PDB file of C-alpha atoms in Angstrom:
ATOM      1  CA  MET B1226     -26.295 -14.748-102.663  1.00 66.00           C
ATOM      2  CA  SER B1227     -25.949 -15.123 -98.910  1.00 85.00           C
ATOM      3  CA  GLY B1228     -25.924 -18.352 -96.927  1.00 90.00           C
ATOM      4  CA  LEU B1229     -24.552 -20.195 -93.930  1.00 93.00           C
ATOM      5  CA  ILE B1230     -22.558 -23.310 -93.138  1.00 95.00           C
ATOM      6  CA  GLY B1231     -23.922 -25.398 -90.307  1.00 94.00           C
ATOM      7  CA  SER B1232     -24.054 -28.757 -88.606  1.00 95.00           C
ATOM      8  CA  LYS B1233     -27.094 -31.021 -88.388  1.00 96.00           C
ATOM      9  CA  LEU B1234     -27.870 -31.706 -84.726  1.00 95.00           C
ATOM     10  CA  GLY B1235     -30.841 -34.009 -85.260  1.00 95.00           C
ATOM     11  CA  MET B1236     -34.633 -33.944 -85.456  1.00 95.00           C
ATOM     12  CA  THR B1237     -37.308 -33.135 -82.913  1.00 95.00           C
ATOM     13  CA  GLN B1238     -40.860 -31.814 -82.859  1.00 94.00           C
ATOM     14  CA  VAL B1239     -42.312 -28.489 -81.768  1.00 92.00           C
ATOM     15  CA  PHE B1240     -45.762 -26.938 -81.664  1.00 92.00           C
ATOM     16  CA  ASP B1241     -46.887 -24.148 -83.959  1.00 87.00           C
ATOM     17  CA  ASP B1242     -49.193 -21.256 -83.044  1.00 85.00           C
ATOM     18  CA  GLU B1243     -52.273 -23.416 -83.627  1.00 87.00           C
ATOM     19  CA  GLY B1244     -51.071 -26.230 -81.407  1.00 88.00           C
ATOM     20  CA  ARG B1245     -50.140 -28.637 -84.210  1.00 92.00           C
ATOM     21  CA  VAL B1246     -47.052 -30.810 -83.962  1.00 94.00           C
ATOM     22  CA  VAL B1247     -44.363 -29.848 -86.495  1.00 93.00           C
ATOM     23  CA  PRO B1248     -41.364 -32.134 -87.209  1.00 95.00           C
ATOM     24  CA  VAL B1249     -38.204 -30.024 -87.468  1.00 95.00           C
ATOM     25  CA  THR B1250     -34.502 -30.501 -88.085  1.00 96.00           C
ATOM     26  CA  VAL B1251     -32.240 -28.576 -85.706  1.00 96.00           C
ATOM     27  CA  ILE B1252     -29.241 -27.013 -87.439  1.00 96.00           C
ATOM     28  CA  GLU B1253     -26.372 -25.239 -85.693  1.00 94.00           C
ATOM     29  CA  ALA B1254     -25.846 -22.466 -88.230  1.00 90.00           C
ATOM     30  CA  GLY B1255     -22.653 -20.597 -87.519  1.00 78.00           C
ATOM     31  CA  PRO B1256     -21.111 -18.509 -86.312  1.00 89.00           C
ATOM     32  CA  CYS B1257     -19.409 -18.374 -89.703  1.00 91.00           C
ATOM     33  CA  VAL B1258     -16.404 -16.160 -90.415  1.00 90.00           C
ATOM     34  CA  VAL B1259     -15.934 -14.338 -93.721  1.00 91.00           C
ATOM     35  CA  THR B1260     -12.538 -15.577 -94.912  1.00 91.00           C
ATOM     36  CA  GLN B1261     -12.377 -14.151 -98.450  1.00 90.00           C
ATOM     37  CA  LYS B1262     -14.169 -11.807-100.846  1.00 91.00           C
ATOM     38  CA  LYS B1263     -13.913 -12.515-104.560  1.00 91.00           C
ATOM     39  CA  THR B1264     -14.492  -9.690-107.025  1.00 90.00           C
ATOM     40  CA  MET B1265     -15.246  -9.455-110.711  1.00 92.00           C
ATOM     41  CA  GLU B1266     -12.070  -7.482-111.404  1.00 92.00           C
ATOM     42  CA  ARG B1267      -9.665  -9.889-109.690  1.00 91.00           C
ATOM     43  CA  ASP B1268     -11.368 -13.297-109.909  1.00 90.00           C
ATOM     44  CA  GLY B1269     -13.854 -12.964-112.766  1.00 92.00           C
ATOM     45  CA  TYR B1270     -16.893 -13.475-110.529  1.00 92.00           C
ATOM     46  CA  GLU B1271     -18.339 -12.238-107.254  1.00 93.00           C
ATOM     47  CA  ALA B1272     -18.446 -14.556-104.266  1.00 93.00           C
ATOM     48  CA  THR B1273     -18.001 -14.664-100.505  1.00 92.00           C
ATOM     49  CA  GLN B1274     -16.114 -17.460 -98.761  1.00 93.00           C
ATOM     50  CA  LEU B1275     -17.201 -18.494 -95.269  1.00 93.00           C
ATOM     51  CA  GLY B1276     -15.454 -20.680 -92.709  1.00 92.00           C
ATOM     52  CA  PHE B1277     -17.086 -22.842 -90.031  1.00 92.00           C
ATOM     53  CA  GLY B1278     -15.953 -25.260 -87.339  1.00 88.00           C
ATOM     54  CA  VAL B1279     -12.862 -25.101 -85.164  1.00 89.00           C
ATOM     55  CA  ALA B1280      -9.870 -27.218 -86.202  1.00 89.00           C
ATOM     56  CA  LYS B1281      -6.492 -28.022 -84.710  1.00 90.00           C
ATOM     57  CA  GLU B1282      -3.437 -26.634 -86.426  1.00 88.00           C
ATOM     58  CA  LYS B1283      -2.012 -30.117 -87.061  1.00 91.00           C
ATOM     59  CA  HIS B1284      -5.118 -30.977 -89.104  1.00 92.00           C
ATOM     60  CA  LEU B1285      -4.671 -28.064 -91.538  1.00 89.00           C
ATOM     61  CA  THR B1286      -2.183 -27.550 -94.340  1.00 90.00           C
ATOM     62  CA  LYS B1287       0.246 -24.638 -94.273  1.00 91.00           C
ATOM     63  CA  ALA B1288      -1.557 -23.177 -97.271  1.00 89.00           C
ATOM     64  CA  ARG B1289      -4.876 -23.235 -95.393  1.00 89.00           C
ATOM     65  CA  ILE B1290      -3.310 -21.674 -92.278  1.00 89.00           C
ATOM     66  CA  GLY B1291      -1.734 -18.904 -94.365  1.00 89.00           C
ATOM     67  CA  HIS B1292      -5.028 -18.284 -96.139  1.00 88.00           C
ATOM     68  CA  LEU B1293      -6.888 -17.973 -92.825  1.00 88.00           C
ATOM     69  CA  LYS B1294      -4.441 -15.394 -91.453  1.00 84.00           C
ATOM     70  CA  ASN B1295      -6.207 -12.773 -93.550  1.00 76.00           C
ATOM     71  CA  ALA B1296      -9.423 -13.503 -91.631  1.00 76.00           C
ATOM     72  CA  GLY B1297      -7.957 -13.022 -88.173  1.00 76.00           C
ATOM     73  CA  GLY B1298      -5.980 -16.248 -87.960  1.00 73.00           C
ATOM     74  CA  LYS B1299      -8.867 -18.425 -86.736  1.00 83.00           C
ATOM     75  CA  LEU B1300      -8.358 -22.099 -87.529  1.00 89.00           C
ATOM     76  CA  LEU B1301     -11.488 -23.149 -89.432  1.00 90.00           C
ATOM     77  CA  ARG B1302     -12.183 -26.672 -90.645  1.00 91.00           C
ATOM     78  CA  ASN B1303     -14.738 -26.059 -93.430  1.00 91.00           C
ATOM     79  CA  LEU B1304     -14.745 -23.424 -96.174  1.00 92.00           C
ATOM     80  CA  ARG B1305     -17.572 -22.812 -98.643  1.00 93.00           C
ATOM     81  CA  GLU B1306     -18.239 -20.184-101.309  1.00 93.00           C
ATOM     82  CA  PHE B1307     -21.494 -18.329-101.862  1.00 93.00           C
ATOM     83  CA  ARG B1308     -21.856 -16.736-105.284  1.00 91.00           C
ATOM     84  CA  GLY B1309     -23.147 -13.210-105.784  1.00 88.00           C
ATOM     85  CA  ALA B1310     -22.740  -9.850-104.074  1.00 87.00           C
ATOM     86  CA  TRP B1311     -22.965  -9.754-100.276  1.00 87.00           C
ATOM     87  CA  ASP B1312     -22.401  -6.698 -98.092  1.00 87.00           C
ATOM     88  CA  VAL B1313     -19.913  -8.190 -95.611  1.00 87.00           C
ATOM     89  CA  SER B1314     -16.181  -7.782 -95.061  1.00 86.00           C
ATOM     90  CA  VAL B1315     -13.338 -10.215 -94.394  1.00 87.00           C
ATOM     91  CA  GLY B1316     -13.252 -11.054 -90.693  1.00 84.00           C
ATOM     92  CA  ASP B1317     -16.972 -10.427 -90.099  1.00 86.00           C
ATOM     93  CA  GLN B1318     -19.066 -13.057 -88.354  1.00 89.00           C
ATOM     94  CA  VAL B1319     -22.509 -14.085 -89.563  1.00 91.00           C
ATOM     95  CA  GLY B1320     -24.921 -16.275 -87.638  1.00 89.00           C
ATOM     96  CA  ALA B1321     -28.411 -17.701 -87.546  1.00 91.00           C
ATOM     97  CA  ASP B1322     -30.013 -14.254 -87.494  1.00 89.00           C
ATOM     98  CA  LEU B1323     -29.299 -14.113 -91.228  1.00 90.00           C
ATOM     99  CA  PHE B1324     -32.584 -16.027 -91.644  1.00 92.00           C
ATOM    100  CA  GLU B1325     -36.001 -15.481 -90.109  1.00 91.00           C
ATOM    101  CA  GLY B1326     -39.032 -17.583 -89.270  1.00 88.00           C
ATOM    102  CA  GLY B1327     -41.313 -18.369 -92.202  1.00 90.00           C
ATOM    103  CA  GLN B1328     -38.547 -17.951 -94.791  1.00 93.00           C
ATOM    104  CA  LYS B1329     -37.998 -20.646 -97.437  1.00 95.00           C
ATOM    105  CA  VAL B1330     -34.493 -22.099 -97.725  1.00 95.00           C
ATOM    106  CA  ASP B1331     -32.553 -24.726 -99.695  1.00 96.00           C
ATOM    107  CA  VAL B1332     -30.444 -27.093 -97.581  1.00 96.00           C
ATOM    108  CA  THR B1333     -27.541 -29.066 -99.082  1.00 96.00           C
ATOM    109  CA  GLY B1334     -25.966 -32.026 -97.324  1.00 96.00           C
ATOM    110  CA  THR B1335     -24.335 -35.399 -97.915  1.00 96.00           C
ATOM    111  CA  SER B1336     -26.763 -38.296 -97.646  1.00 95.00           C
ATOM    112  CA  ILE B1337     -26.124 -41.161 -95.244  1.00 96.00           C
ATOM    113  CA  GLY B1338     -23.770 -43.777 -96.694  1.00 95.00           C
ATOM    114  CA  LYS B1339     -25.231 -47.287 -96.766  1.00 95.00           C
ATOM    115  CA  GLY B1340     -22.270 -49.204 -98.204  1.00 97.00           C
ATOM    116  CA  PHE B1341     -22.506 -51.717-101.043  1.00 97.00           C
ATOM    117  CA  ALA B1342     -26.103 -52.470-102.060  1.00 96.00           C
ATOM    118  CA  GLY B1343     -27.816 -54.494-104.756  1.00 95.00           C
ATOM    119  CA  THR B1344     -30.216 -53.220-107.379  1.00 94.00           C
ATOM    120  CA  ILE B1345     -33.372 -53.982-105.385  1.00 95.00           C
ATOM    121  CA  LYS B1346     -32.324 -51.794-102.464  1.00 95.00           C
ATOM    122  CA  ARG B1347     -30.338 -49.239-104.465  1.00 95.00           C
ATOM    123  CA  HIS B1348     -32.583 -48.714-107.514  1.00 95.00           C
ATOM    124  CA  ASN B1349     -35.921 -50.182-106.381  1.00 95.00           C
ATOM    125  CA  PHE B1350     -35.782 -53.069-108.873  1.00 94.00           C
ATOM    126  CA  SER B1351     -38.437 -55.773-108.644  1.00 93.00           C
ATOM    127  CA  SER B1352     -37.401 -59.216-107.471  1.00 92.00           C
ATOM    128  CA  GLY B1353     -37.597 -62.303-109.696  1.00 91.00           C
ATOM    129  CA  PRO B1354     -39.963 -65.254-109.227  1.00 91.00           C
ATOM    130  CA  LYS B1355     -39.392 -67.088-105.958  1.00 90.00           C
ATOM    131  CA  SER B1356     -40.857 -70.444-106.985  1.00 92.00           C
ATOM    132  CA  HIS B1357     -40.687 -73.137-109.721  1.00 92.00           C
ATOM    133  CA  GLY B1358     -36.935 -73.522-109.368  1.00 90.00           C
ATOM    134  CA  SER B1359     -36.038 -69.934-110.187  1.00 89.00           C
ATOM    135  CA  HIS B1360     -32.480 -68.950-109.270  1.00 88.00           C
ATOM    136  CA  ASN B1361     -32.884 -65.294-110.272  1.00 88.00           C
ATOM    137  CA  VAL B1362     -34.523 -63.826-107.157  1.00 91.00           C
ATOM    138  CA  ARG B1363     -32.443 -60.690-106.418  1.00 92.00           C
ATOM    139  CA  GLU B1364     -30.237 -60.470-109.497  1.00 90.00           C
ATOM    140  CA  PRO B1365     -30.689 -57.506-111.859  1.00 89.00           C
ATOM    141  CA  GLY B1366     -31.535 -59.670-114.889  1.00 85.00           C
ATOM    142  CA  SER B1367     -30.336 -59.431-118.469  1.00 84.00           C
ATOM    143  CA  LEU B1368     -28.389 -56.252-119.230  1.00 83.00           C
ATOM    144  CA  GLY B1369     -25.805 -57.191-121.885  1.00 79.00           C
ATOM    145  CA  GLN B1370     -25.996 -56.803-125.661  1.00 81.00           C
ATOM    146  CA  CYS B1371     -25.485 -59.150-128.636  1.00 85.00           C
ATOM    147  CA  ALA B1372     -22.245 -59.566-130.588  1.00 87.00           C
ATOM    148  CA  TRP B1373     -22.171 -55.785-130.947  1.00 87.00           C
ATOM    149  CA  PRO B1374     -21.170 -53.951-128.859  1.00 86.00           C
ATOM    150  CA  GLY B1375     -20.552 -57.048-126.716  1.00 87.00           C
ATOM    151  CA  ARG B1376     -20.348 -55.070-123.484  1.00 88.00           C
ATOM    152  CA  VAL B1377     -22.539 -53.365-120.914  1.00 88.00           C
ATOM    153  CA  PHE B1378     -23.311 -49.714-121.638  1.00 90.00           C
ATOM    154  CA  LYS B1379     -22.197 -47.047-119.176  1.00 90.00           C
ATOM    155  CA  ASN B1380     -24.651 -45.577-116.665  1.00 91.00           C
ATOM    156  CA  LYS B1381     -26.618 -48.810-116.298  1.00 91.00           C
ATOM    157  CA  LYS B1382     -28.329 -49.181-112.937  1.00 93.00           C
ATOM    158  CA  LEU B1383     -26.158 -51.787-111.226  1.00 93.00           C
ATOM    159  CA  PRO B1384     -25.127 -52.828-107.699  1.00 95.00           C
ATOM    160  CA  GLY B1385     -22.654 -50.477-106.038  1.00 95.00           C
ATOM    161  CA  HIS B1386     -22.044 -47.906-103.326  1.00 97.00           C
ATOM    162  CA  MET B1387     -25.355 -46.539-102.051  1.00 96.00           C
ATOM    163  CA  GLY B1388     -25.759 -43.122-100.467  1.00 94.00           C
ATOM    164  CA  SER B1389     -22.980 -40.717 -99.443  1.00 95.00           C
ATOM    165  CA  LYS B1390     -23.895 -38.262-102.230  1.00 95.00           C
ATOM    166  CA  GLN B1391     -24.531 -34.549-102.170  1.00 96.00           C
ATOM    167  CA  ARG B1392     -28.239 -33.812-102.130  1.00 96.00           C
ATOM    168  CA  THR B1393     -30.242 -30.574-101.896  1.00 96.00           C
ATOM    169  CA  VAL B1394     -33.744 -30.279-100.461  1.00 96.00           C
ATOM    170  CA  GLN B1395     -35.487 -27.173-101.766  1.00 96.00           C
ATOM    171  CA  ASN B1396     -38.162 -24.888-100.342  1.00 95.00           C
ATOM    172  CA  LEU B1397     -37.927 -25.963 -96.706  1.00 95.00           C
ATOM    173  CA  LYS B1398     -39.655 -23.585 -94.305  1.00 94.00           C
ATOM    174  CA  VAL B1399     -37.717 -22.041 -91.427  1.00 94.00           C
ATOM    175  CA  HIS B1400     -39.974 -22.717 -88.449  1.00 93.00           C
ATOM    176  CA  GLN B1401     -37.957 -20.835 -85.844  1.00 92.00           C
ATOM    177  CA  VAL B1402     -34.616 -19.078 -85.401  1.00 93.00           C
ATOM    178  CA  LEU B1403     -32.759 -18.939 -82.056  1.00 93.00           C
ATOM    179  CA  PRO B1404     -29.992 -16.367 -82.719  1.00 90.00           C
ATOM    180  CA  GLU B1405     -28.594 -16.502 -79.157  1.00 91.00           C
ATOM    181  CA  GLU B1406     -27.760 -20.196 -79.641  1.00 91.00           C
ATOM    182  CA  ASN B1407     -27.136 -19.970 -83.413  1.00 91.00           C
ATOM    183  CA  LEU B1408     -29.859 -22.562 -84.047  1.00 94.00           C
ATOM    184  CA  ILE B1409     -32.247 -22.796 -86.981  1.00 95.00           C
ATOM    185  CA  LEU B1410     -35.293 -25.067 -86.841  1.00 95.00           C
ATOM    186  CA  VAL B1411     -36.233 -26.173 -90.350  1.00 96.00           C
ATOM    187  CA  LYS B1412     -39.526 -27.934 -91.014  1.00 95.00           C
ATOM    188  CA  GLY B1413     -38.965 -31.417 -92.445  1.00 93.00           C
ATOM    189  CA  ALA B1414     -35.947 -33.625 -93.026  1.00 94.00           C
ATOM    190  CA  VAL B1415     -32.457 -32.633 -94.142  1.00 95.00           C
ATOM    191  CA  PRO B1416     -29.911 -34.922 -95.891  1.00 94.00           C
ATOM    192  CA  GLY B1417     -27.114 -36.454 -93.856  1.00 94.00           C
ATOM    193  CA  PRO B1418     -26.443 -38.092 -90.493  1.00 95.00           C
ATOM    194  CA  VAL B1419     -26.340 -36.273 -87.162  1.00 95.00           C
ATOM    195  CA  GLY B1420     -23.236 -34.095 -86.967  1.00 93.00           C
ATOM    196  CA  SER B1421     -22.813 -33.800 -90.730  1.00 94.00           C
ATOM    197  CA  LEU B1422     -22.076 -30.549 -92.533  1.00 95.00           C
ATOM    198  CA  VAL B1423     -24.935 -28.729 -94.254  1.00 96.00           C
ATOM    199  CA  VAL B1424     -25.172 -25.524 -96.279  1.00 96.00           C
ATOM    200  CA  ILE B1425     -28.242 -23.277 -96.006  1.00 96.00           C
ATOM    201  CA  ARG B1426     -29.156 -20.808 -98.735  1.00 94.00           C
ATOM    202  CA  PRO B1427     -32.237 -18.685 -99.456  1.00 93.00           C
ATOM    203  CA  ALA B1428     -34.607 -20.691-101.647  1.00 93.00           C
ATOM    204  CA  VAL B1429     -34.022 -20.303-105.372  1.00 92.00           C
ATOM    205  CA  LYS B1430     -37.648 -21.155-106.162  1.00 89.00           C
ATOM    206  CA  GLY B1431     -39.164 -19.676-103.017  1.00 68.00           C
TER     207      GLY B1431
END
């Protein structure tokens, strides 16, 4: 399966052919460099590894620098694998022209981190009564057990770190592709803050 690594530049709006306003996310998709080809005989599965984003040598390990020498020695910050057969060779560059307008894609990104949050904000719990002397307004309520097991079960919805998790939005429509600028305009929202890394793949369910 093919795909691209990109960076989310933000959201804007454009007009379609019928003059309707379309909200789009602008993604800088590539240019990505093919850094490795994995084969069934050598690795047990077929995949293509792409690199994206320029990095300084001091920010990379010696192992990463040695690995990138096989792809022309370019110092790349981000590496991602794309499973399946793909007719490209190590050192090739792929860009936004891999996709076309009207195509459906799946976009994976890391959602915006919101820090520590309670159960009302994090899990959409209802608040407690706010009158008659109630002191349980934003607390999660009863969640323990009796004498057995005498503890709180795992995976309970509790306060904690909210956001900053990998999320995939499926079946987004590519509104427009600007190959000269390596830009892809995707209809709708994409996970992550401005400048975050995203991965674009052809839609699995498209």
